[in-house]
Coordinates of C-alpha atoms in Angstrom, one line a residue:
A1 CA -97.7 58.7 195.8
A2 CA -97.1 62.5 195.5
Q3 CA -98.6 62.5 192.0
Q4 CA -101.7 60.6 193.2
R5 CA -102.0 63.1 196.1
A6 CA -101.9 66.1 193.8
G7 CA -104.5 64.5 191.5
A8 CA -106.8 63.7 194.4
Q9 CA -106.5 67.2 195.7
A10 CA -107.4 68.6 192.3
E11 CA -110.3 66.3 192.0
V12 CA -111.5 67.3 195.6
A13 CA -111.3 71.0 194.6
T14 CA -113.3 70.4 191.4
L15 CA -116.0 68.4 193.2
E16 CA -116.3 71.0 196.0
A17 CA -116.7 73.8 193.4
A18 CA -119.3 71.7 191.6
L19 CA -121.3 71.2 194.8
R20 CA -121.2 74.9 195.6
A21 CA -122.4 75.7 192.1
A22 CA -125.2 73.2 192.4
A23 CA -126.2 74.5 195.8
D24 CA -126.2 78.1 194.5
G25 CA -128.1 77.3 191.2
A26 CA -131.4 75.9 192.5
D27 CA -133.3 76.1 195.7
A28 CA -135.3 73.0 195.0
P29 CA -133.1 70.5 193.1
S30 CA -134.5 68.3 190.5
P31 CA -134.2 64.5 190.7
A32 CA -131.4 64.6 188.1
A33 CA -129.6 67.3 190.1
A34 CA -130.1 65.3 193.2
T35 CA -128.6 62.2 191.5
T36 CA -125.6 64.3 190.3
A37 CA -125.1 65.7 193.7
A38 CA -125.2 62.3 195.3
A39 CA -122.7 61.0 192.8
L40 CA -120.5 64.0 193.4
Q41 CA -120.8 63.5 197.2
H42 CA -119.8 59.9 196.7
K43 CA -116.7 61.0 194.7
L44 CA -116.0 63.6 197.4
D45 CA -116.1 61.0 200.1
A46 CA -113.9 58.7 198.1
A47 CA -111.4 61.5 197.4
R48 CA -111.3 62.4 201.1
A49 CA -110.7 58.7 202.0
A50 CA -107.9 58.7 199.3
A51 CA -106.4 61.8 200.9
T52 CA -106.4 60.1 204.3
E53 CA -104.8 57.1 202.9
L54 CA -102.3 59.3 201.1
A55 CA -101.3 60.9 204.4
S56 CA -100.7 57.5 205.9
A57 CA -98.6 56.5 202.9
R58 CA -96.6 59.7 203.2
A59 CA -95.9 58.9 206.9
Q60 CA -94.8 55.4 206.0
L61 CA -92.6 56.8 203.2
Q62 CA -90.9 59.2 205.7
G63 CA -90.3 56.3 208.1
L64 CA -88.7 54.2 205.2
E65 CA -86.3 57.0 204.0
P66 CA -83.7 56.4 206.9
A67 CA -83.8 52.7 206.3
L68 CA -83.3 53.3 202.5
T69 CA -80.3 55.7 203.4
A70 CA -78.8 53.1 205.7
A71 CA -79.3 50.4 203.1
N72 CA -77.5 52.6 200.5
E73 CA -74.6 53.1 203.0
R74 CA -74.3 49.4 203.7
H75 CA -74.4 48.8 200.0
E76 CA -71.5 51.2 199.5
Q77 CA -69.6 49.8 202.5
G78 CA -70.1 46.3 201.1
R79 CA -68.8 47.4 197.7
Q80 CA -65.7 49.0 199.3
A81 CA -65.1 45.9 201.5
A82 CA -65.4 43.8 198.4
S83 CA -62.8 46.0 196.6
A84 CA -60.5 45.8 199.7
A85 CA -60.9 42.1 199.9
D86 CA -60.0 41.8 196.2
A87 CA -56.9 44.0 196.8
A88 CA -55.9 41.9 199.8
L89 CA -56.4 38.7 197.9
A90 CA -54.2 40.0 195.1
A91 CA -51.5 41.1 197.6
A92 CA -51.7 37.7 199.4
L93 CA -51.4 35.9 196.1
H94 CA -48.4 38.1 195.2
L95 CA -46.8 37.5 198.6
A96 CA -47.4 33.8 198.4
E97 CA -45.8 33.8 194.9
D98 CA -42.8 35.8 196.2
R99 CA -42.3 33.5 199.2
R100 CA -42.7 30.5 197.0
A101 CA -40.0 31.9 194.7
A102 CA -37.7 32.6 197.8
V103 CA -37.8 28.9 198.8
P104 CA -34.9 26.9 197.2
A105 CA -36.1 24.5 194.6
A106 CA -34.5 21.6 196.5
L107 CA -36.6 22.3 199.6
R108 CA -40.0 22.8 198.1
A109 CA -40.9 19.2 198.5
P110 CA -42.1 18.3 202.0
A111 CA -39.7 15.4 202.4
A112 CA -36.7 17.5 201.4
L113 CA -37.8 20.3 203.8
A114 CA -38.2 17.8 206.7
A115 CA -34.7 16.3 205.9
A116 CA -33.2 19.8 206.0
L117 CA -35.0 20.6 209.3
N118 CA -33.6 17.4 210.8
G119 CA -30.1 18.3 209.7
A120 CA -30.4 21.8 211.1
R121 CA -31.7 20.3 214.5
T122 CA -28.7 17.9 214.5
Q123 CA -26.3 20.8 213.9
V124 CA -28.0 22.8 216.7
N125 CA -27.6 19.9 219.1
R126 CA -23.9 19.5 218.2
L127 CA -23.3 23.2 218.7
Q128 CA -25.1 23.1 222.1
T129 CA -22.9 20.2 223.1
A130 CA -19.8 22.1 222.0
L131 CA -21.0 25.2 223.9
Q132 CA -21.5 23.2 227.1
G133 CA -18.0 21.7 226.8
A134 CA -16.5 25.2 226.2
Q135 CA -18.3 26.5 229.3
A136 CA -17.0 23.7 231.4
A137 CA -13.5 24.3 230.2
Q138 CA -13.9 28.0 231.0
A139 CA -15.0 27.2 234.5
E140 CA -12.0 24.9 235.0
A141 CA -9.6 27.6 233.7
A142 CA -11.1 30.1 236.1
N143 CA -10.6 27.7 239.0
H144 CA -7.0 27.2 238.0
E145 CA -6.5 30.9 237.7
A146 CA -7.9 31.5 241.2
G147 CA -5.6 28.8 242.6
A148 CA -2.5 30.3 240.9
R149 CA -3.4 33.8 242.2
A150 CA -3.8 32.4 245.8
Q151 CA -0.4 30.6 245.5
A152 CA 1.3 33.8 244.2
E153 CA -0.1 35.8 247.1
T154 CA 1.2 33.1 249.6
L155 CA 4.7 33.2 248.0
G156 CA 4.7 37.0 248.1
E157 CA 3.9 37.0 251.8
A158 CA 6.6 34.4 252.4
A159 CA 9.2 36.5 250.6
R160 CA 8.2 39.6 252.6
L161 CA 8.6 37.6 255.9
A162 CA 12.0 36.3 254.7
A163 CA 13.1 39.8 254.0
V164 CA 12.0 40.9 257.5
R165 CA 13.9 38.0 259.1
T166 CA 17.0 38.8 257.0
E167 CA 17.0 42.4 258.3
E168 CA 16.6 41.2 261.9
A169 CA 19.5 38.8 261.5
A170 CA 21.7 41.5 260.0
A171 CA 20.9 43.8 262.9
Q172 CA 21.8 41.0 265.5
L173 CA 25.1 40.3 263.6
A174 CA 26.1 44.0 263.7
T175 CA 25.4 44.1 267.5
A176 CA 27.3 40.9 268.2
M177 CA 30.4 42.1 266.2
Q178 CA 30.4 45.4 268.2
Q179 CA 30.2 43.5 271.4
S180 CA 33.1 41.2 270.4
G181 CA 35.4 44.1 269.4
F182 CA 35.3 43.7 265.6
A183 CA 35.4 47.0 263.6
S184 CA 33.8 45.5 260.6
E185 CA 32.3 42.3 259.2
A186 CA 35.5 41.8 257.1
D187 CA 37.6 41.7 260.3
Y188 CA 35.2 39.3 261.8
R189 CA 35.3 37.0 258.8
A190 CA 39.1 37.2 258.5
A191 CA 39.6 36.2 262.2
A192 CA 36.8 33.6 262.4
L193 CA 37.4 30.0 261.6
A194 CA 35.0 28.1 259.6
P195 CA 32.3 26.3 261.7
A196 CA 33.3 23.0 260.2
A197 CA 37.0 23.5 261.2
L198 CA 36.0 24.4 264.8
D199 CA 33.8 21.3 264.9
A200 CA 36.6 19.2 263.5
M201 CA 39.1 20.5 266.1
A202 CA 36.6 20.0 268.9
A203 CA 35.9 16.5 267.7
A204 CA 39.6 15.7 267.3
L205 CA 40.3 16.9 270.9
Q206 CA 37.4 14.9 272.3
A207 CA 38.5 11.8 270.4
F208 CA 42.1 12.3 271.7
D209 CA 40.9 12.6 275.2
E210 CA 38.7 9.6 274.9
S211 CA 41.6 7.6 273.2
H212 CA 44.0 8.7 275.9
A213 CA 41.6 7.7 278.7
A214 CA 40.9 4.4 276.9
A215 CA 44.6 3.8 276.4
R216 CA 45.4 4.4 280.1
E217 CA 42.6 2.1 281.1
R218 CA 43.8 -0.6 278.7
H219 CA 47.3 -0.1 280.0
V220 CA 46.2 -0.7 283.5
R221 CA 44.2 -3.7 282.5
A222 CA 47.1 -5.0 280.4
L223 CA 49.4 -4.7 283.4
A224 CA 47.0 -6.5 285.5
T225 CA 46.5 -9.1 282.8
L226 CA 50.2 -9.5 282.1
E227 CA 50.9 -10.6 285.6
G228 CA 51.9 -14.3 285.3
L229 CA 51.6 -14.4 281.5
V230 CA 54.2 -15.3 278.9
R231 CA 55.5 -12.8 276.3
P232 CA 53.1 -12.4 273.4
D233 CA 54.0 -13.2 269.7
L234 CA 55.5 -9.9 268.5
P235 CA 55.6 -10.8 264.8
A236 CA 51.9 -11.5 264.7
L237 CA 51.2 -8.4 266.6
E238 CA 53.4 -6.4 264.2
A239 CA 51.5 -7.9 261.3
A240 CA 48.2 -6.9 263.0
A241 CA 49.7 -3.4 263.6
A242 CA 50.6 -3.1 259.9
T243 CA 47.1 -4.1 259.0
A244 CA 45.8 -1.5 261.4
R245 CA 48.1 1.1 260.0
E246 CA 46.9 0.4 256.5
R247 CA 43.3 0.9 257.7
L248 CA 44.4 4.1 259.4
E249 CA 46.0 5.4 256.3
Q250 CA 42.8 4.6 254.3
T251 CA 40.8 6.4 257.0
L252 CA 43.1 9.4 256.9
G253 CA 42.8 9.5 253.1
E254 CA 39.1 9.5 253.4
L255 CA 39.3 12.2 256.0
G256 CA 41.4 14.3 253.6
R257 CA 38.8 14.0 250.9
Q258 CA 36.1 15.0 253.4
H259 CA 38.2 18.0 254.4
S260 CA 38.5 19.0 250.7
E261 CA 34.8 18.6 250.2
L262 CA 34.2 20.7 253.3
A263 CA 36.5 23.4 252.0
R264 CA 34.6 23.5 248.7
T265 CA 31.3 23.8 250.7
D266 CA 32.7 26.6 252.8
A267 CA 33.7 28.5 249.6
T268 CA 30.2 28.0 248.2
L269 CA 28.7 29.3 251.4
A270 CA 31.0 32.3 251.3
T271 CA 29.9 33.0 247.7
L272 CA 26.2 32.7 248.7
A273 CA 26.8 35.1 251.6
A274 CA 28.4 37.7 249.2
I275 CA 25.4 37.3 246.9
A276 CA 23.1 37.8 249.8
R277 CA 24.9 41.0 250.8
Q278 CA 24.7 42.3 247.3
T279 CA 21.0 41.4 247.1
G280 CA 20.4 43.2 250.4
E281 CA 22.1 46.4 249.1
I282 CA 20.0 46.3 245.9
E283 CA 16.8 45.8 247.9
A284 CA 17.7 48.7 250.2
Q285 CA 18.3 50.9 247.1
Y286 CA 14.9 50.0 245.5
R287 CA 12.8 49.7 248.7
V288 CA 11.4 53.3 248.3
A289 CA 10.6 52.7 244.7
G290 CA 8.9 49.4 245.5
H291 CA 6.8 51.0 248.2
V292 CA 5.7 53.8 245.9
A293 CA 4.8 51.2 243.2
A294 CA 2.8 49.1 245.8
V295 CA 0.9 52.2 246.8
A296 CA 0.2 53.2 243.2
N297 CA -1.0 49.6 242.5
G298 CA -3.6 49.8 245.2
E299 CA -1.8 48.2 248.1
N300 CA -3.1 50.7 250.6
G301 CA -5.9 51.1 253.1
R302 CA -8.5 52.0 250.5
N303 CA -7.4 49.6 247.7
L304 CA -7.1 52.7 245.5
T305 CA -4.7 52.6 242.6
F306 CA -3.1 55.8 241.2
Q307 CA -5.2 55.5 238.0
R308 CA -8.4 55.2 240.0
Y309 CA -7.3 58.1 242.1
V310 CA -7.0 60.3 239.0
L311 CA -10.2 58.9 237.6
A312 CA -12.0 59.6 240.9
A313 CA -11.1 63.3 240.6
L314 CA -12.6 63.4 237.1
L315 CA -15.6 61.3 238.3
D316 CA -16.4 63.8 241.0
D317 CA -16.7 66.6 238.4
V318 CA -19.0 64.4 236.3
L319 CA -21.1 63.4 239.4
R320 CA -21.6 67.1 240.4
A321 CA -22.9 67.9 236.9
A322 CA -25.0 64.7 236.7
S323 CA -26.5 65.3 240.2
H324 CA -27.8 68.7 239.1
R325 CA -29.8 67.1 236.3
L326 CA -30.8 64.0 238.3
K327 CA -32.2 66.2 241.1
A328 CA -34.4 68.0 238.6
M329 CA -35.6 64.8 236.9
S330 CA -36.3 63.1 240.3
R331 CA -38.0 66.2 241.7
G332 CA -35.3 66.8 244.2
R333 CA -35.1 63.2 245.6
Y334 CA -31.8 61.8 244.3
L335 CA -28.2 62.9 244.2
L336 CA -25.2 60.9 242.8
Q337 CA -22.0 60.6 244.8
R338 CA -18.8 58.5 244.9
R339 CA -18.4 55.9 247.6
E340 CA -15.1 56.5 249.4
D341 CA -15.1 53.6 251.9
V342 CA -14.0 50.1 250.9
A343 CA -17.0 47.8 250.4
D344 CA -15.1 44.7 249.3
G345 CA -11.5 44.2 250.3
R346 CA -10.9 41.7 247.5
R347 CA -11.2 44.2 244.7
A348 CA -10.1 47.7 243.9
A349 CA -12.2 50.6 245.2
G350 CA -12.6 54.4 244.6
L351 CA -15.0 54.4 241.6
D352 CA -18.2 52.8 243.1
L353 CA -21.3 55.0 242.8
E354 CA -24.1 55.4 245.3
V355 CA -27.2 57.6 245.5
M356 CA -28.3 60.0 248.3
D357 CA -32.0 59.5 248.9
D358 CA -33.5 62.7 250.3
Y359 CA -36.6 60.9 251.3
T360 CA -34.7 58.6 253.8
G361 CA -31.7 60.8 254.4
R362 CA -29.3 57.9 253.7
S363 CA -27.0 56.7 251.0
R364 CA -27.5 53.4 249.2
P365 CA -25.9 51.6 246.2
A366 CA -26.8 52.7 242.7
S367 CA -27.8 49.1 241.9
T368 CA -30.9 49.4 244.2
L369 CA -32.5 52.0 241.9
S370 CA -35.5 50.7 239.9
G371 CA -35.5 50.4 236.1
G372 CA -36.9 53.9 235.5
E373 CA -34.7 55.5 238.2
G374 CA -31.7 53.7 236.8
F375 CA -32.4 55.1 233.4
M376 CA -32.7 58.6 234.7
A377 CA -29.4 58.2 236.6
S378 CA -27.7 56.9 233.4
L379 CA -29.1 59.8 231.3
S380 CA -27.9 62.3 234.0
L381 CA -24.4 60.7 233.9
A382 CA -24.3 60.9 230.1
L383 CA -25.3 64.6 230.2
G384 CA -22.9 65.3 233.1
L385 CA -20.1 63.7 231.2
S386 CA -20.9 65.7 228.1
D387 CA -20.7 68.9 230.2
V388 CA -17.4 68.0 231.8
V389 CA -15.9 67.0 228.5
Q390 CA -16.9 70.4 227.1
A391 CA -15.4 72.1 230.1
Y392 CA -12.1 70.2 229.9
A393 CA -11.9 70.8 226.2
G394 CA -11.7 74.5 226.6
G395 CA -15.4 75.2 226.0
M396 CA -15.7 73.1 222.8
Q397 CA -19.4 72.5 222.1
L398 CA -20.9 69.0 221.7
E399 CA -23.8 70.0 219.6
T400 CA -25.4 66.6 219.0
L401 CA -26.5 63.9 221.5
F402 CA -28.1 60.5 220.7
I403 CA -30.0 58.4 223.3
D404 CA -30.8 54.8 222.4
E405 CA -33.9 53.4 224.1
G406 CA -34.5 53.1 227.9
F407 CA -37.6 55.3 227.9
G408 CA -39.9 52.3 228.0
S409 CA -39.0 51.7 231.7
L410 CA -40.3 55.1 232.8
D411 CA -43.6 55.9 234.3
P412 CA -45.6 58.8 232.8
E413 CA -44.4 61.3 235.3
S414 CA -40.7 60.3 235.0
L415 CA -41.1 60.3 231.2
D416 CA -42.4 63.9 231.2
M417 CA -39.4 65.0 233.4
A418 CA -36.9 63.3 231.1
M419 CA -38.6 64.9 228.0
K420 CA -38.4 68.3 229.7
T421 CA -34.7 67.8 230.3
L422 CA -34.2 66.9 226.6
V423 CA -36.3 69.9 225.5
D424 CA -34.1 72.2 227.7
L425 CA -31.0 70.8 226.0
R426 CA -32.5 71.5 222.6
Q427 CA -33.5 75.0 223.5
K428 CA -29.8 75.6 224.5
G429 CA -28.7 74.9 221.0
R430 CA -28.1 71.1 221.0
M431 CA -29.5 68.6 218.6
V432 CA -30.9 65.6 220.6
G433 CA -31.6 62.4 218.8
V434 CA -33.8 59.8 220.5
I435 CA -34.1 56.1 219.3
S436 CA -37.3 54.7 220.9
H437 CA -40.5 52.8 220.3
V438 CA -42.5 54.5 223.1
E439 CA -45.7 55.9 221.6
E440 CA -45.9 58.8 224.1
M441 CA -42.5 60.0 223.0
K442 CA -43.4 59.8 219.3
Q443 CA -46.3 62.2 220.0
Q444 CA -44.0 64.8 221.7
I445 CA -41.3 64.8 219.0
D446 CA -41.7 67.3 216.2
V447 CA -39.4 65.8 213.6
A448 CA -39.0 62.0 213.4
L449 CA -37.5 59.4 211.1
E450 CA -39.9 56.4 211.1
V451 CA -38.9 52.9 210.1
V452 CA -41.9 51.3 208.3
Q453 CA -42.0 47.5 207.7
D454 CA -43.9 45.9 204.9
V455 CA -43.8 42.6 203.0
R456 CA -40.9 43.8 200.8
G457 CA -38.7 45.0 203.7
S458 CA -38.2 48.2 205.6
R459 CA -38.2 51.8 204.5
V460 CA -37.6 55.1 206.2
R461 CA -39.9 58.1 206.0
L462 CA -39.6 61.6 207.5
R463 CA -42.5 62.8 209.7
L464 CA -42.8 66.5 210.4

């Protein structure tokens, strides 16, 4: 089109020059000149029409140039997409071949794979059944343990009450001996008869009195009965008396055996009393040590053992250092402190944590913190513990600190405050390592080790 335009313009210029020459050469044109002029005028009109058509064609050409450029770009994109698709197809074929090779030859058949899956499901069901049985056994063992612990506490309380009653009885015995004029317990025991002997003497006296009274009554009845009676048969009565005497001797022999058994019992009781006295002396010697051991084991008003008392002193130092950092990260809202009262009398106390909320002016358990707040508190405790360890170690520097996850639970503002704290630590000479998948943190960390996964496994690369 450009070449045609140039040719038409040249032809128009030639014809216009010819027309001017013809007009200047003759005032009265001849018929031939008139014919030539008419032909030239016709060509001039045709050339001008061609020029007009050429301008329209040029406008159309300019309108088609962006479409041609876009078509070229789409063609290039299509060519690149085709190349990428070919590469992806090759990678997919390679991956399929690798995975096909990784499958054991015995499981490549669908039937073998289905049989293996059924066997695995059977194994899973069997393991789940075993797990449920183990959990039930564990629950039963926990119940037995609780019952044994309750029984031990009951027996301990009974022993304590028995010791108290023993002490009271010993005090009453000492008072009674003083009132009776005995200088010592040995004098009292030397003068005192056995309770069984006293009972036997009292029984014998009562039996004699009863026998004497009965004999007198029988004698009176006998005299009254003998009036008007003949003499009894003495040999028969003597035989009956002999029989009675034999029975009496047997009874007396049995009574002697009973006395011997009573003496042995008295000796056993005396031995037990001596053992009780020795046990009382030993308990008196070790009473102070036992009280100190009970207090150290937490048997006090705060359920606080000696170990927890020492740890509480160290924990207070950690909480002071941690509160300084938590106050900065929470914008002055939270402080960490140790709970000193007893929340649950069934367990040891002294190391429970709570937070002072400056917004409400009250303390509440640390478990009421949200996920992000709990992470900030944990981070503050870790940093506070690091500071206290350095202080207790004579200023030894802990130059490296690693933090594993937890940043995903923070809102953007809390994340910025946590990052500011870590940056402050780094500026003070510490190296801080953070293990996280949070994208905002990745953008704020200058040096990072990234774990990249692909079809062949994982690899590590350094990003600066």
